[in-house]
Tab-separated table of C-alpha atoms in Angstrom:
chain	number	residue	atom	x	y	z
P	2	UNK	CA	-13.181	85.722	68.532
P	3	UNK	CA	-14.363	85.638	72.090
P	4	UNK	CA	-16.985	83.668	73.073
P	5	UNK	CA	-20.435	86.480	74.330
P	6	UNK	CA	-21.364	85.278	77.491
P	7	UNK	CA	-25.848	84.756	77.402
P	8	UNK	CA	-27.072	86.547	79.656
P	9	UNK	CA	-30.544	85.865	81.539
P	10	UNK	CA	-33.459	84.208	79.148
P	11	UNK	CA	-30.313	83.630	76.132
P	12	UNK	CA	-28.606	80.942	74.919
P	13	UNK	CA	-24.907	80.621	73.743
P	14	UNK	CA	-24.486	78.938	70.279
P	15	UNK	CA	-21.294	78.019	72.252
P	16	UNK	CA	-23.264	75.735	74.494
P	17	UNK	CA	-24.802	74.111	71.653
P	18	UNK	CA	-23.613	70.281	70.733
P	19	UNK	CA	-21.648	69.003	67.912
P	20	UNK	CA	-22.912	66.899	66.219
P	21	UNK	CA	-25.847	68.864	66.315
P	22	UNK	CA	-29.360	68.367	68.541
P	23	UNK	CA	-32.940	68.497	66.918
P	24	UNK	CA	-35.419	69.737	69.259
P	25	UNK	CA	-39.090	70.351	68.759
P	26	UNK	CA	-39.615	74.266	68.802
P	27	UNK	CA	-43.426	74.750	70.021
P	28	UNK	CA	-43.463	78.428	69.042
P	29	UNK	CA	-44.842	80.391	66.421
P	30	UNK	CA	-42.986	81.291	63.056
P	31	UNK	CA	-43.815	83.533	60.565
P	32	UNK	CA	-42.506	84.181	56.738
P	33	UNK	CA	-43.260	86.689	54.502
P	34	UNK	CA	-42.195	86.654	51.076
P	35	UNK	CA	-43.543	89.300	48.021
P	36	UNK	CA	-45.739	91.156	50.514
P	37	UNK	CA	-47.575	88.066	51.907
P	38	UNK	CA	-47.027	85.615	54.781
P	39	UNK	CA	-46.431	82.457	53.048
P	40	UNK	CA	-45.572	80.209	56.007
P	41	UNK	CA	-47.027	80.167	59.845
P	42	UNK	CA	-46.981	77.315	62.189
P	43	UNK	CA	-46.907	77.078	65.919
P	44	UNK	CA	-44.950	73.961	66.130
P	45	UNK	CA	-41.586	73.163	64.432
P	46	UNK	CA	-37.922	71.840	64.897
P	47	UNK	CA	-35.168	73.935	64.975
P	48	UNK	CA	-31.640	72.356	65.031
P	49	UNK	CA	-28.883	73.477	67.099
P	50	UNK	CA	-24.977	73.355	66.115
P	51	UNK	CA	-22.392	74.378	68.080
P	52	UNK	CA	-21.137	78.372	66.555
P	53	UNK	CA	-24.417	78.698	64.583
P	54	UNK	CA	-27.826	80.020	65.240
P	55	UNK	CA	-30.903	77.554	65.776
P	56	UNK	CA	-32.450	76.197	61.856
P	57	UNK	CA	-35.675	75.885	61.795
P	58	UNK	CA	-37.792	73.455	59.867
P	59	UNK	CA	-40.999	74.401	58.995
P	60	UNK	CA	-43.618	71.793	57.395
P	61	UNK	CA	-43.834	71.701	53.852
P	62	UNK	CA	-47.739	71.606	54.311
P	63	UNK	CA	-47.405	75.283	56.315
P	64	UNK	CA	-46.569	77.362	52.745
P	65	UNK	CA	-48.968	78.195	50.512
P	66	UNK	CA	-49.904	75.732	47.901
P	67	UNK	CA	-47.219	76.683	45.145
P	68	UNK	CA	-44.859	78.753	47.181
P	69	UNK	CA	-42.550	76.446	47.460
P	70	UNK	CA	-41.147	74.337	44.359
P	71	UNK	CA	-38.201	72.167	43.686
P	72	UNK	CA	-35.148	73.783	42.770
P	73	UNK	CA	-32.030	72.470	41.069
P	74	UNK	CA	-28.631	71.148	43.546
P	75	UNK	CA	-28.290	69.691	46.535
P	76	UNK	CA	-26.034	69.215	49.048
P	77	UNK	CA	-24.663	67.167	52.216
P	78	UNK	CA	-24.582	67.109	55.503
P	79	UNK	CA	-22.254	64.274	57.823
P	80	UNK	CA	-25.251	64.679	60.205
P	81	UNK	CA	-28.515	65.053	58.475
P	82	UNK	CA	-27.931	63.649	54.492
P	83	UNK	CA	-28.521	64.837	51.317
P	84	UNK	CA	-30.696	68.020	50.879
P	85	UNK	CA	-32.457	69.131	48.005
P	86	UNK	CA	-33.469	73.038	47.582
P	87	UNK	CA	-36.637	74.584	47.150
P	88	UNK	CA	-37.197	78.227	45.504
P	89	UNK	CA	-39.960	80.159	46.536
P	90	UNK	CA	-42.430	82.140	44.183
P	91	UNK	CA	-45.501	84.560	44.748
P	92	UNK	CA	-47.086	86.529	42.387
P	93	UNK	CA	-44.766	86.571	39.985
P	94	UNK	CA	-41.221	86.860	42.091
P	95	UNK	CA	-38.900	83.655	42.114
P	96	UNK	CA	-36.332	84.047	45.553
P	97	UNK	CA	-33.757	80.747	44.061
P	98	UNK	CA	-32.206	77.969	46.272
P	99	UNK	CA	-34.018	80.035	48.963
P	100	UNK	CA	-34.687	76.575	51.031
P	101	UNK	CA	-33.400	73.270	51.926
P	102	UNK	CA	-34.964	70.295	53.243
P	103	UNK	CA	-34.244	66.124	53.420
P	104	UNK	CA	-36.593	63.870	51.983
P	105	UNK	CA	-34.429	61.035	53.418
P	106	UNK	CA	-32.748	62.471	56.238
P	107	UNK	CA	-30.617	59.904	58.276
P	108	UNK	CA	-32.569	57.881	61.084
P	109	UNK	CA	-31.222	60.892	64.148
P	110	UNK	CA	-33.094	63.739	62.356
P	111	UNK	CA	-36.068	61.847	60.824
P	112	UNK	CA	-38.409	63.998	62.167
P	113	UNK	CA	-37.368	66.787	59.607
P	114	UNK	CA	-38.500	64.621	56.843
P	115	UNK	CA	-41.486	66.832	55.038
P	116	UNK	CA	-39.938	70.016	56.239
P	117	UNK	CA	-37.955	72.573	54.917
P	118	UNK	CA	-35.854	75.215	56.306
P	119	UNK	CA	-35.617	78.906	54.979
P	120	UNK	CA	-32.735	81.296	54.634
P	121	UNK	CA	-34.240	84.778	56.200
P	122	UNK	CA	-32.196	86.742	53.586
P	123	UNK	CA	-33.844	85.363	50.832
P	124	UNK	CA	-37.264	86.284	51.775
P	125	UNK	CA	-38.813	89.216	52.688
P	126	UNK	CA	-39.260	88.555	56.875
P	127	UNK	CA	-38.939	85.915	59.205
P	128	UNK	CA	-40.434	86.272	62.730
P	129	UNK	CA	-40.110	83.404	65.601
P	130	UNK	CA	-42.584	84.204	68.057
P	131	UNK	CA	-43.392	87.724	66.976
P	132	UNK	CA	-39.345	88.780	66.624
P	133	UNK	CA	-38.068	89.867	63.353
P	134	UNK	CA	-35.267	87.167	62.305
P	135	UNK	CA	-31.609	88.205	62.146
P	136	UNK	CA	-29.812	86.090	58.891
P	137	UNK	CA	-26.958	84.459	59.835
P	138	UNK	CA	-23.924	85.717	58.357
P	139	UNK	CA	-22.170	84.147	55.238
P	140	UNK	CA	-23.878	82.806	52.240
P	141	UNK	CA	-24.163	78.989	52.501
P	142	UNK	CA	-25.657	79.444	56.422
P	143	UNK	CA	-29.008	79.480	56.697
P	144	UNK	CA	-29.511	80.089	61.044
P	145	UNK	CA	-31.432	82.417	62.584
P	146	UNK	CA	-30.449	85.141	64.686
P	147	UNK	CA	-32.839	86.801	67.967
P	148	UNK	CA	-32.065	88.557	70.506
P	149	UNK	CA	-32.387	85.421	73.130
P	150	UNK	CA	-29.462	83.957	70.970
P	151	UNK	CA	-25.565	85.303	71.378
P	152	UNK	CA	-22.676	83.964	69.630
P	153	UNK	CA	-19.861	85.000	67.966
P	154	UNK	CA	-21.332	83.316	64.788
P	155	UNK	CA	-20.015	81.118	62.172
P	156	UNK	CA	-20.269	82.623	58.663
P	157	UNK	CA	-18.903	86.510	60.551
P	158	UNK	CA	-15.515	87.876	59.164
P	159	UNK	CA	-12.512	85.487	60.244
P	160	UNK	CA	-14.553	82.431	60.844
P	161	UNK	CA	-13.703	80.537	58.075
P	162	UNK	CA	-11.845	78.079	59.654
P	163	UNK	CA	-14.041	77.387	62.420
């Protein structure tokens, strides 16, 4: 695949580092989940990787009180540590493993500590700054996709290997 050149006001996923960059985000994101905005904050992280969209982590304290609940597995990241899963619920509908977050994330990325990141496919919406979210392809990624952000993507047919 061919690199998509950005054009003005976009970024390349290509231009993004490895191993990743966290960067505070001061925007506003929005997610919906069962008919009702669960999360909204006008200040988060978002990490950056080169070939995937931007992650955002949202503060655990932005969801509604029981929205988010521990969830069974985990997994690892070289760069970040061991995450644990969260499923969402509202009014009666369970989205599983539908977030990830590090209670102990290594000393680089500490500032994601008490956050969580959400896969857009598994909820309802996500907007960042009033744009409706994009999921990234494949199942295990969780980025998100606008229109200021080009790729190809990792997680798209014949990426695999990337």
């Amino acid at each position: 695949m061919k690199r998509i050149e950005p054009g003005e006001e976009q970024e390349s996923v290509w231009d993004y580092p490895r191993p990743p960059r966290l960067e505070l985000f001061e925007g506003a994101i929005r997610i919906e989940f069962n008919g009702t905005e669960i999360a909204a904050v006008n200040s988060s992280f978002r990490v950056m990787e080169t070939s995937h969209p931007p992650v955002y982590y949202i503060p655990m304290n932005a969801f509604l009180a029981g929205s988010l609940v521990p969830a069974s597995g985990s997994s690892f990241c070289e760069w970040k540590g061991m995450a644990q899963y969260y499923s969402i619920l509202w009014n009666g509908k369970t989205s599983l493993n539908a977030a990830w977050g590090y209670p102990n994330p290594n000393k680089a990325f500490h500032d994601i500590q008490d956050h969580v990141a959400v896969y857009a496919g598994r909820v309802d919406v996500c907007f960042v700054n009033g744009e409706r979210v994009t999921p990234q392809p494949g199942e295990f990624y969780g980025g998100w996709i606008t229109s200021n952000i080009v790729g190809p993507f990792k997680g798209e047919s014949g990426t695999w290997g990337w």
